[in-house]
Amino acid sequence: MSNPQYPTDPGQGAQNYDASGYPQQQPGYGQPQQGYPYGYAPQQPVNPEKNGLGLASLILALVGLVFGIIPFTGFICLILGIVGLILGLAGISRVRKNKATNKKTAISGVVVSVLAIALGIWGITIVFGAVDDLDTGMDCISNADTAAQMEACSQ
């Protein structure tokens, strides 16, 4: 068995050689990495973009519209529309301060939130009108003495 030949000199074998046979230096402390000039390293964004408000506005407004279609849930539609409007306006504010990039999403959230608010108000008005008509009809029937008066209440 033969013994491998280890370098006896501490400097021997420490240099890297490129294909041309010339020694190549290792980048030391404070020297730039390859591909970037000295002092120009790739920069990370200082504040990462926060696009959550505009997206949350749009989602809440769309859920509010779904609740607006259901007859007795107009108040949920109204609440979701108001919260969506607030979040959408905050999202637009972040876009103007260059903290977010989803301007179209935030604007869509505001528009759909306004529609959800209108649909919620309309749904609440219809439900309260129907309850008022029912109450008036029940009062009329309870005060009627004859069948003719009860028949008049239904018209």
mmCIF file of C-alpha atoms in Angstrom:
data_model
loop_
_atom_site.group_PDB
_atom_site.id
_atom_site.type_symbol
_atom_site.label_atom_id
_atom_site.label_comp_id
_atom_site.label_asym_id
_atom_site.label_seq_id
_atom_site.Cartn_x
_atom_site.Cartn_y
_atom_site.Cartn_z
ATOM 1 C CA MET A 1 0.000 0.000 0.000
ATOM 2 C CA SER A 2 1.372 3.390 -0.920
ATOM 3 C CA ASN A 3 1.072 6.503 1.170
ATOM 4 C CA PRO A 4 -0.525 9.540 -0.463
ATOM 5 C CA GLN A 5 1.703 12.519 -1.005
ATOM 6 C CA TYR A 6 0.593 15.396 1.194
ATOM 7 C CA PRO A 7 1.940 18.886 0.604
ATOM 8 C CA THR A 8 4.728 19.674 3.038
ATOM 9 C CA ASP A 9 4.707 23.412 2.451
ATOM 10 C CA PRO A 10 1.694 25.228 4.049
ATOM 11 C CA GLY A 11 1.242 27.415 0.952
ATOM 12 C CA GLN A 12 1.388 24.488 -1.435
ATOM 13 C CA GLY A 13 -2.015 23.453 -2.815
ATOM 14 C CA ALA A 14 -3.819 26.437 -1.300
ATOM 15 C CA GLN A 15 -4.359 28.274 -4.572
ATOM 16 C CA ASN A 16 -7.100 27.497 -7.066
ATOM 17 C CA TYR A 17 -6.098 27.297 -10.699
ATOM 18 C CA ASP A 18 -8.391 28.143 -13.591
ATOM 19 C CA ALA A 19 -8.378 26.450 -17.000
ATOM 20 C CA SER A 20 -5.500 28.610 -18.266
ATOM 21 C CA GLY A 21 -3.205 27.404 -15.487
ATOM 22 C CA TYR A 22 -2.979 30.741 -13.677
ATOM 23 C CA PRO A 23 -3.766 30.915 -9.977
ATOM 24 C CA GLN A 24 -7.157 32.361 -9.135
ATOM 25 C CA GLN A 25 -7.728 34.326 -5.952
ATOM 26 C CA GLN A 26 -10.609 33.647 -3.619
ATOM 27 C CA PRO A 27 -12.715 36.721 -2.847
ATOM 28 C CA GLY A 28 -11.741 37.907 0.602
ATOM 29 C CA TYR A 29 -13.574 39.919 3.190
ATOM 30 C CA GLY A 30 -14.849 43.213 1.789
ATOM 31 C CA GLN A 31 -14.366 42.209 -1.807
ATOM 32 C CA PRO A 32 -17.420 42.191 -4.084
ATOM 33 C CA GLN A 33 -19.100 38.976 -5.085
ATOM 34 C CA GLN A 34 -18.938 38.047 -8.727
ATOM 35 C CA GLY A 35 -21.557 39.697 -10.908
ATOM 36 C CA TYR A 36 -21.967 42.892 -8.860
ATOM 37 C CA PRO A 37 -19.601 45.864 -8.815
ATOM 38 C CA TYR A 38 -18.130 46.896 -5.484
ATOM 39 C CA GLY A 39 -20.799 48.589 -3.354
ATOM 40 C CA TYR A 40 -23.710 47.509 -5.557
ATOM 41 C CA ALA A 41 -25.185 44.397 -4.031
ATOM 42 C CA PRO A 42 -28.757 43.376 -4.839
ATOM 43 C CA GLN A 43 -31.055 45.316 -2.567
ATOM 44 C CA GLN A 44 -34.036 43.861 -0.771
ATOM 45 C CA PRO A 45 -37.216 45.953 -0.612
ATOM 46 C CA VAL A 46 -37.270 48.075 2.499
ATOM 47 C CA ASN A 47 -40.970 47.557 3.170
ATOM 48 C CA PRO A 48 -42.607 44.560 1.553
ATOM 49 C CA GLU A 49 -45.824 45.322 -0.260
ATOM 50 C CA LYS A 50 -48.960 44.900 1.786
ATOM 51 C CA ASN A 51 -51.802 44.167 -0.611
ATOM 52 C CA GLY A 52 -54.132 42.505 1.866
ATOM 53 C CA LEU A 53 -56.521 45.405 2.447
ATOM 54 C CA GLY A 54 -57.675 45.787 -1.150
ATOM 55 C CA LEU A 55 -58.105 42.051 -1.551
ATOM 56 C CA ALA A 56 -59.993 41.742 1.753
ATOM 57 C CA SER A 57 -62.244 44.607 0.631
ATOM 58 C CA LEU A 58 -63.122 42.844 -2.597
ATOM 59 C CA ILE A 59 -63.749 39.501 -0.890
ATOM 60 C CA LEU A 60 -65.962 41.005 1.824
ATOM 61 C CA ALA A 61 -67.937 42.975 -0.750
ATOM 62 C CA LEU A 62 -68.545 39.886 -2.885
ATOM 63 C CA VAL A 63 -69.656 37.871 0.151
ATOM 64 C CA GLY A 64 -71.901 40.809 1.059
ATOM 65 C CA LEU A 65 -73.491 40.698 -2.387
ATOM 66 C CA VAL A 66 -74.229 37.007 -1.914
ATOM 67 C CA PHE A 67 -75.928 37.777 1.411
ATOM 68 C CA GLY A 68 -77.820 40.630 -0.273
ATOM 69 C CA ILE A 69 -79.520 38.180 -2.612
ATOM 70 C CA ILE A 70 -80.936 36.192 0.319
ATOM 71 C CA PRO A 71 -84.124 37.946 1.535
ATOM 72 C CA PHE A 72 -83.625 38.262 5.303
ATOM 73 C CA THR A 73 -79.867 38.860 5.388
ATOM 74 C CA GLY A 74 -79.742 42.424 4.121
ATOM 75 C CA PHE A 75 -78.239 43.606 7.403
ATOM 76 C CA ILE A 76 -75.278 41.222 6.936
ATOM 77 C CA CYS A 77 -74.848 42.565 3.421
ATOM 78 C CA LEU A 78 -74.864 46.116 4.789
ATOM 79 C CA ILE A 79 -72.271 45.348 7.475
ATOM 80 C CA LEU A 80 -69.952 43.531 5.065
ATOM 81 C CA GLY A 81 -70.317 46.361 2.552
ATOM 82 C CA ILE A 82 -69.368 48.990 5.131
ATOM 83 C CA VAL A 83 -66.338 47.012 6.340
ATOM 84 C CA GLY A 84 -65.335 46.336 2.718
ATOM 85 C CA LEU A 85 -65.617 50.033 1.893
ATOM 86 C CA ILE A 86 -63.384 50.988 4.817
ATOM 87 C CA LEU A 87 -60.785 48.375 3.883
ATOM 88 C CA GLY A 88 -60.915 49.377 0.213
ATOM 89 C CA LEU A 89 -60.330 53.042 1.011
ATOM 90 C CA ALA A 90 -57.430 52.047 3.295
ATOM 91 C CA GLY A 91 -56.041 49.915 0.450
ATOM 92 C CA ILE A 92 -56.229 52.856 -1.959
ATOM 93 C CA SER A 93 -54.439 54.977 0.634
ATOM 94 C CA ARG A 94 -51.645 52.394 0.809
ATOM 95 C CA VAL A 95 -51.358 52.417 -2.976
ATOM 96 C CA ARG A 96 -50.962 56.202 -2.952
ATOM 97 C CA LYS A 97 -48.222 55.900 -0.302
ATOM 98 C CA ASN A 98 -46.440 53.280 -2.471
ATOM 99 C CA LYS A 99 -46.866 50.597 0.175
ATOM 100 C CA ALA A 100 -49.098 48.439 -2.041
ATOM 101 C CA THR A 101 -49.440 47.712 -5.751
ATOM 102 C CA ASN A 102 -53.007 46.452 -6.103
ATOM 103 C CA LYS A 103 -54.765 49.649 -7.096
ATOM 104 C CA LYS A 104 -57.273 47.956 -9.393
ATOM 105 C CA THR A 105 -58.202 45.403 -6.734
ATOM 106 C CA ALA A 106 -58.711 48.099 -4.096
ATOM 107 C CA ILE A 107 -60.835 50.225 -6.450
ATOM 108 C CA SER A 108 -62.889 47.158 -7.411
ATOM 109 C CA GLY A 109 -63.374 46.438 -3.710
ATOM 110 C CA VAL A 110 -64.658 49.978 -3.122
ATOM 111 C CA VAL A 111 -67.071 49.830 -6.066
ATOM 112 C CA VAL A 112 -68.457 46.413 -5.143
ATOM 113 C CA SER A 113 -68.693 47.504 -1.482
ATOM 114 C CA VAL A 114 -70.830 50.478 -2.477
ATOM 115 C CA LEU A 115 -73.077 48.103 -4.441
ATOM 116 C CA ALA A 116 -73.277 45.788 -1.415
ATOM 117 C CA ILE A 117 -74.235 48.721 0.827
ATOM 118 C CA ALA A 118 -76.972 49.776 -1.614
ATOM 119 C CA LEU A 119 -78.243 46.196 -1.897
ATOM 120 C CA GLY A 120 -78.207 45.832 1.893
ATOM 121 C CA ILE A 121 -80.206 49.028 2.401
ATOM 122 C CA TRP A 122 -82.687 47.934 -0.268
ATOM 123 C CA GLY A 123 -83.049 44.474 1.320
ATOM 124 C CA ILE A 124 -83.579 45.922 4.803
ATOM 125 C CA THR A 125 -86.184 48.336 3.425
ATOM 126 C CA ILE A 126 -88.073 45.502 1.740
ATOM 127 C CA VAL A 127 -88.024 43.317 4.872
ATOM 128 C CA PHE A 128 -89.171 46.158 7.154
ATOM 129 C CA GLY A 129 -91.883 47.120 4.654
ATOM 130 C CA ALA A 130 -93.114 43.536 4.536
ATOM 131 C CA VAL A 131 -93.111 43.277 8.336
ATOM 132 C CA ASP A 132 -95.020 46.570 8.577
ATOM 133 C CA ASP A 133 -97.611 45.366 6.040
ATOM 134 C CA LEU A 134 -97.958 42.112 7.975
ATOM 135 C CA ASP A 135 -98.452 44.007 11.229
ATOM 136 C CA THR A 136 -101.082 46.274 9.647
ATOM 137 C CA GLY A 137 -102.903 43.269 8.191
ATOM 138 C CA MET A 138 -102.854 41.410 11.507
ATOM 139 C CA ASP A 139 -104.254 44.474 13.320
ATOM 140 C CA CYS A 140 -107.001 44.774 10.734
ATOM 141 C CA ILE A 141 -107.960 41.111 11.081
ATOM 142 C CA SER A 142 -107.955 41.248 14.883
ATOM 143 C CA ASN A 143 -110.254 44.322 14.877
ATOM 144 C CA ALA A 144 -112.668 42.851 12.295
ATOM 145 C CA ASP A 145 -116.039 41.690 13.599
ATOM 146 C CA THR A 146 -117.581 40.174 10.486
ATOM 147 C CA ALA A 147 -116.382 38.056 7.592
ATOM 148 C CA ALA A 148 -116.865 41.002 5.216
ATOM 149 C CA GLN A 149 -114.504 43.137 7.297
ATOM 150 C CA MET A 150 -111.909 40.335 7.360
ATOM 151 C CA GLU A 151 -112.221 40.026 3.582
ATOM 152 C CA ALA A 152 -111.635 43.787 3.249
ATOM 153 C CA CYS A 153 -108.346 43.454 5.186
ATOM 154 C CA SER A 154 -106.818 41.217 2.538
ATOM 155 C CA GLN A 155 -107.285 43.778 -0.230
#
